[in-house]
JSON list of C-alpha atoms in Angstrom, two decimals:
[
{"chain": "A", "resi": 1, "resn": "MET", "atom": "CA", "xyz": [122.98, 156.96, 78.70]},
{"chain": "A", "resi": 2, "resn": "ASP", "atom": "CA", "xyz": [125.38, 154.52, 80.28]},
{"chain": "A", "resi": 3, "resn": "HIS", "atom": "CA", "xyz": [128.62, 156.03, 81.65]},
{"chain": "A", "resi": 4, "resn": "SER", "atom": "CA", "xyz": [130.80, 153.55, 79.73]},
{"chain": "A", "resi": 5, "resn": "ILE", "atom": "CA", "xyz": [129.00, 154.38, 76.46]},
{"chain": "A", "resi": 6, "resn": "SER", "atom": "CA", "xyz": [129.52, 158.13, 76.93]},
{"chain": "A", "resi": 7, "resn": "HIS", "atom": "CA", "xyz": [133.17, 157.40, 77.77]},
{"chain": "A", "resi": 8, "resn": "GLN", "atom": "CA", "xyz": [133.53, 155.35, 74.59]},
{"chain": "A", "resi": 9, "resn": "LYS", "atom": "CA", "xyz": [131.92, 158.12, 72.57]},
{"chain": "A", "resi": 10, "resn": "GLU", "atom": "CA", "xyz": [134.30, 160.63, 74.11]},
{"chain": "A", "resi": 11, "resn": "SER", "atom": "CA", "xyz": [137.25, 158.40, 73.29]},
{"chain": "A", "resi": 12, "resn": "LEU", "atom": "CA", "xyz": [136.11, 158.09, 69.68]},
{"chain": "A", "resi": 13, "resn": "PHE", "atom": "CA", "xyz": [135.82, 161.86, 69.36]},
{"chain": "A", "resi": 14, "resn": "LYS", "atom": "CA", "xyz": [139.34, 162.29, 70.76]},
{"chain": "A", "resi": 15, "resn": "TYR", "atom": "CA", "xyz": [140.64, 159.69, 68.33]},
{"chain": "A", "resi": 16, "resn": "LEU", "atom": "CA", "xyz": [138.96, 161.46, 65.43]},
{"chain": "A", "resi": 17, "resn": "GLU", "atom": "CA", "xyz": [140.32, 164.82, 66.54]},
{"chain": "A", "resi": 18, "resn": "LEU", "atom": "CA", "xyz": [143.82, 163.46, 66.72]},
{"chain": "A", "resi": 19, "resn": "HIS", "atom": "CA", "xyz": [143.53, 162.12, 63.22]},
{"chain": "A", "resi": 20, "resn": "SER", "atom": "CA", "xyz": [141.80, 165.23, 61.85]},
{"chain": "A", "resi": 21, "resn": "LEU", "atom": "CA", "xyz": [138.78, 163.26, 60.83]},
{"chain": "A", "resi": 22, "resn": "LYS", "atom": "CA", "xyz": [136.13, 164.97, 62.95]},
{"chain": "A", "resi": 23, "resn": "SER", "atom": "CA", "xyz": [135.17, 167.41, 60.22]},
{"chain": "A", "resi": 24, "resn": "ASN", "atom": "CA", "xyz": [134.71, 164.61, 57.72]},
{"chain": "A", "resi": 25, "resn": "TYR", "atom": "CA", "xyz": [130.96, 164.04, 57.29]},
{"chain": "A", "resi": 26, "resn": "GLU", "atom": "CA", "xyz": [131.25, 160.27, 56.73]},
{"chain": "A", "resi": 27, "resn": "ASP", "atom": "CA", "xyz": [133.32, 159.77, 59.85]},
{"chain": "A", "resi": 28, "resn": "SER", "atom": "CA", "xyz": [130.91, 161.87, 61.86]},
{"chain": "A", "resi": 29, "resn": "LEU", "atom": "CA", "xyz": [127.99, 159.83, 60.53]},
{"chain": "A", "resi": 30, "resn": "LEU", "atom": "CA", "xyz": [129.84, 156.62, 61.36]},
{"chain": "A", "resi": 31, "resn": "LEU", "atom": "CA", "xyz": [130.59, 157.86, 64.87]},
{"chain": "A", "resi": 32, "resn": "ASN", "atom": "CA", "xyz": [126.95, 158.81, 65.46]},
{"chain": "A", "resi": 33, "resn": "SER", "atom": "CA", "xyz": [125.79, 155.43, 64.14]},
{"chain": "A", "resi": 34, "resn": "ILE", "atom": "CA", "xyz": [128.21, 153.61, 66.43]},
{"chain": "A", "resi": 35, "resn": "SER", "atom": "CA", "xyz": [127.09, 155.73, 69.36]},
{"chain": "A", "resi": 36, "resn": "TYR", "atom": "CA", "xyz": [123.42, 155.09, 68.56]},
{"chain": "A", "resi": 37, "resn": "LEU", "atom": "CA", "xyz": [123.95, 151.34, 68.26]},
{"chain": "A", "resi": 38, "resn": "GLN", "atom": "CA", "xyz": [125.83, 151.25, 71.53]},
{"chain": "A", "resi": 39, "resn": "SER", "atom": "CA", "xyz": [123.11, 153.13, 73.34]},
{"chain": "A", "resi": 40, "resn": "CYS", "atom": "CA", "xyz": [120.39, 150.94, 71.79]},
{"chain": "A", "resi": 41, "resn": "CYS", "atom": "CA", "xyz": [122.19, 147.72, 72.55]},
{"chain": "A", "resi": 42, "resn": "GLY", "atom": "CA", "xyz": [123.01, 148.87, 76.04]},
{"chain": "A", "resi": 43, "resn": "SER", "atom": "CA", "xyz": [119.45, 149.82, 76.88]},
{"chain": "A", "resi": 44, "resn": "SER", "atom": "CA", "xyz": [118.09, 146.78, 75.06]},
{"chain": "A", "resi": 45, "resn": "THR", "atom": "CA", "xyz": [120.34, 144.50, 77.07]},
{"chain": "A", "resi": 46, "resn": "VAL", "atom": "CA", "xyz": [119.26, 146.21, 80.27]},
{"chain": "A", "resi": 47, "resn": "ALA", "atom": "CA", "xyz": [115.60, 145.90, 79.25]},
{"chain": "A", "resi": 48, "resn": "ILE", "atom": "CA", "xyz": [116.04, 142.20, 78.44]},
{"chain": "A", "resi": 49, "resn": "ASP", "atom": "CA", "xyz": [117.87, 141.65, 81.73]},
{"chain": "A", "resi": 50, "resn": "ASN", "atom": "CA", "xyz": [115.03, 143.41, 83.57]},
{"chain": "A", "resi": 51, "resn": "LYS", "atom": "CA", "xyz": [112.41, 141.27, 81.79]},
{"chain": "A", "resi": 52, "resn": "ILE", "atom": "CA", "xyz": [114.34, 138.09, 82.63]},
{"chain": "A", "resi": 53, "resn": "GLU", "atom": "CA", "xyz": [114.66, 139.16, 86.25]},
{"chain": "A", "resi": 54, "resn": "GLN", "atom": "CA", "xyz": [110.93, 139.95, 86.44]},
{"chain": "A", "resi": 55, "resn": "ALA", "atom": "CA", "xyz": [110.08, 136.57, 84.90]},
{"chain": "A", "resi": 56, "resn": "MET", "atom": "CA", "xyz": [112.38, 134.79, 87.34]},
{"chain": "A", "resi": 57, "resn": "ASP", "atom": "CA", "xyz": [110.77, 136.64, 90.26]},
{"chain": "A", "resi": 58, "resn": "LEU", "atom": "CA", "xyz": [107.32, 135.67, 88.99]},
{"chain": "A", "resi": 59, "resn": "VAL", "atom": "CA", "xyz": [108.32, 132.01, 88.62]},
{"chain": "A", "resi": 60, "resn": "LYS", "atom": "CA", "xyz": [109.88, 132.09, 92.09]},
{"chain": "A", "resi": 61, "resn": "SER", "atom": "CA", "xyz": [106.74, 133.55, 93.67]},
{"chain": "A", "resi": 62, "resn": "HIS", "atom": "CA", "xyz": [104.50, 131.00, 91.91]},
{"chain": "A", "resi": 63, "resn": "LEU", "atom": "CA", "xyz": [106.74, 128.15, 93.03]},
{"chain": "A", "resi": 64, "resn": "MET", "atom": "CA", "xyz": [106.85, 129.42, 96.59]},
{"chain": "A", "resi": 65, "resn": "TYR", "atom": "CA", "xyz": [103.03, 129.68, 96.62]},
{"chain": "A", "resi": 66, "resn": "ALA", "atom": "CA", "xyz": [102.68, 126.14, 95.24]},
{"chain": "A", "resi": 67, "resn": "VAL", "atom": "CA", "xyz": [105.18, 124.79, 97.78]},
{"chain": "A", "resi": 68, "resn": "ARG", "atom": "CA", "xyz": [103.38, 126.52, 100.66]},
{"chain": "A", "resi": 69, "resn": "GLU", "atom": "CA", "xyz": [100.06, 125.04, 99.51]},
{"chain": "A", "resi": 70, "resn": "GLU", "atom": "CA", "xyz": [101.59, 121.57, 99.25]},
{"chain": "A", "resi": 71, "resn": "VAL", "atom": "CA", "xyz": [103.17, 121.92, 102.71]},
{"chain": "A", "resi": 72, "resn": "GLU", "atom": "CA", "xyz": [99.76, 122.82, 104.18]},
{"chain": "A", "resi": 73, "resn": "VAL", "atom": "CA", "xyz": [98.14, 119.77, 102.50]},
{"chain": "A", "resi": 74, "resn": "LEU", "atom": "CA", "xyz": [100.91, 117.50, 103.79]},
{"chain": "A", "resi": 75, "resn": "LYS", "atom": "CA", "xyz": [100.66, 118.92, 107.32]},
{"chain": "A", "resi": 76, "resn": "GLU", "atom": "CA", "xyz": [96.93, 118.18, 107.30]},
{"chain": "A", "resi": 77, "resn": "GLN", "atom": "CA", "xyz": [97.53, 114.63, 106.04]},
{"chain": "A", "resi": 78, "resn": "ILE", "atom": "CA", "xyz": [100.16, 114.05, 108.74]},
{"chain": "A", "resi": 79, "resn": "LYS", "atom": "CA", "xyz": [97.75, 115.31, 111.40]},
{"chain": "A", "resi": 80, "resn": "GLU", "atom": "CA", "xyz": [95.00, 112.97, 110.14]},
{"chain": "A", "resi": 81, "resn": "LEU", "atom": "CA", "xyz": [97.39, 109.99, 110.02]},
{"chain": "A", "resi": 82, "resn": "ILE", "atom": "CA", "xyz": [98.63, 110.66, 113.56]},
{"chain": "A", "resi": 83, "resn": "GLU", "atom": "CA", "xyz": [95.03, 110.77, 114.79]},
{"chain": "A", "resi": 84, "resn": "LYS", "atom": "CA", "xyz": [94.15, 107.57, 112.90]},
{"chain": "A", "resi": 85, "resn": "ASN", "atom": "CA", "xyz": [97.28, 105.81, 114.24]},
{"chain": "A", "resi": 86, "resn": "SER", "atom": "CA", "xyz": [96.41, 106.85, 117.78]},
{"chain": "A", "resi": 87, "resn": "GLN", "atom": "CA", "xyz": [92.86, 105.53, 117.36]},
{"chain": "A", "resi": 88, "resn": "LEU", "atom": "CA", "xyz": [94.12, 102.21, 115.96]},
{"chain": "A", "resi": 89, "resn": "GLU", "atom": "CA", "xyz": [96.64, 101.80, 118.81]},
{"chain": "A", "resi": 90, "resn": "HIS", "atom": "CA", "xyz": [93.84, 102.42, 121.31]},
{"chain": "A", "resi": 91, "resn": "GLU", "atom": "CA", "xyz": [91.59, 99.82, 119.61]},
{"chain": "A", "resi": 92, "resn": "ASN", "atom": "CA", "xyz": [94.49, 97.37, 119.43]},
{"chain": "A", "resi": 93, "resn": "ASN", "atom": "CA", "xyz": [95.17, 97.70, 123.16]},
{"chain": "A", "resi": 94, "resn": "ILE", "atom": "CA", "xyz": [91.47, 97.08, 123.98]},
{"chain": "A", "resi": 95, "resn": "LEU", "atom": "CA", "xyz": [91.32, 94.03, 121.71]},
{"chain": "A", "resi": 96, "resn": "LYS", "atom": "CA", "xyz": [94.55, 92.58, 123.13]},
{"chain": "A", "resi": 97, "resn": "ALA", "atom": "CA", "xyz": [93.19, 92.99, 126.66]},
{"chain": "A", "resi": 98, "resn": "ALA", "atom": "CA", "xyz": [90.07, 91.03, 125.74]},
{"chain": "A", "resi": 99, "resn": "ALA", "atom": "CA", "xyz": [91.84, 88.37, 123.67]},
{"chain": "A", "resi": 100, "resn": "SER", "atom": "CA", "xyz": [92.45, 84.81, 124.82]},
{"chain": "A", "resi": 101, "resn": "PRO", "atom": "CA", "xyz": [96.01, 83.62, 125.51]},
{"chain": "A", "resi": 102, "resn": "GLU", "atom": "CA", "xyz": [95.86, 81.50, 122.33]},
{"chain": "A", "resi": 103, "resn": "THR", "atom": "CA", "xyz": [94.95, 84.53, 120.22]},
{"chain": "A", "resi": 104, "resn": "LEU", "atom": "CA", "xyz": [97.78, 86.56, 121.76]},
{"chain": "A", "resi": 105, "resn": "THR", "atom": "CA", "xyz": [100.19, 83.72, 120.93]},
{"chain": "A", "resi": 106, "resn": "LEU", "atom": "CA", "xyz": [99.02, 83.82, 117.33]},
{"chain": "A", "resi": 107, "resn": "LEU", "atom": "CA", "xyz": [99.53, 87.60, 117.24]},
{"chain": "A", "resi": 108, "resn": "SER", "atom": "CA", "xyz": [103.11, 87.28, 118.50]},
{"chain": "A", "resi": 109, "resn": "GLN", "atom": "CA", "xyz": [104.04, 84.92, 115.64]},
{"chain": "A", "resi": 110, "resn": "PRO", "atom": "CA", "xyz": [105.52, 86.41, 112.43]},
{"chain": "A", "resi": 111, "resn": "ARG", "atom": "CA", "xyz": [102.94, 87.24, 109.85]},
{"chain": "A", "resi": 112, "resn": "GLN", "atom": "CA", "xyz": [102.67, 84.79, 106.96]},
{"chain": "A", "resi": 113, "resn": "PRO", "atom": "CA", "xyz": [102.40, 86.33, 103.49]},
{"chain": "A", "resi": 114, "resn": "PRO", "atom": "CA", "xyz": [99.10, 85.52, 101.79]},
{"chain": "A", "resi": 115, "resn": "PRO", "atom": "CA", "xyz": [99.26, 82.72, 99.22]},
{"chain": "A", "resi": 116, "resn": "PRO", "atom": "CA", "xyz": [99.41, 83.93, 95.61]},
{"chain": "A", "resi": 117, "resn": "SER", "atom": "CA", "xyz": [96.00, 84.00, 94.03]},
{"chain": "A", "resi": 118, "resn": "SER", "atom": "CA", "xyz": [95.58, 82.01, 90.86]},
{"chain": "A", "resi": 119, "resn": "SER", "atom": "CA", "xyz": [93.74, 84.06, 88.30]},
{"chain": "A", "resi": 120, "resn": "SER", "atom": "CA", "xyz": [93.66, 81.47, 85.49]}
]
């Protein structure tokens, strides 16, 4: 039983003693009912808090697992893109070396956007 609940029960008994009500059956029954409800509510609240905490821990671990998986996928994609970029730069350098001066001049000009396609 929670320390504060036992303290409250003790305080109620002292109050009843002071008012000469402890021997009264109805007051005793009331006191026991109050004590029982307090202990139930206290333990129920603790149980609910524990369940919530467990659920939060479970959600956290699932999220962390999902994030780690996503990070691994993204790392792999970055690695592949870096390799592809490197390959394209290498090919670009070879093609520029073999290109005519006219072609290089065309490459140095700003790129023109493609004309809109008419789909009517």
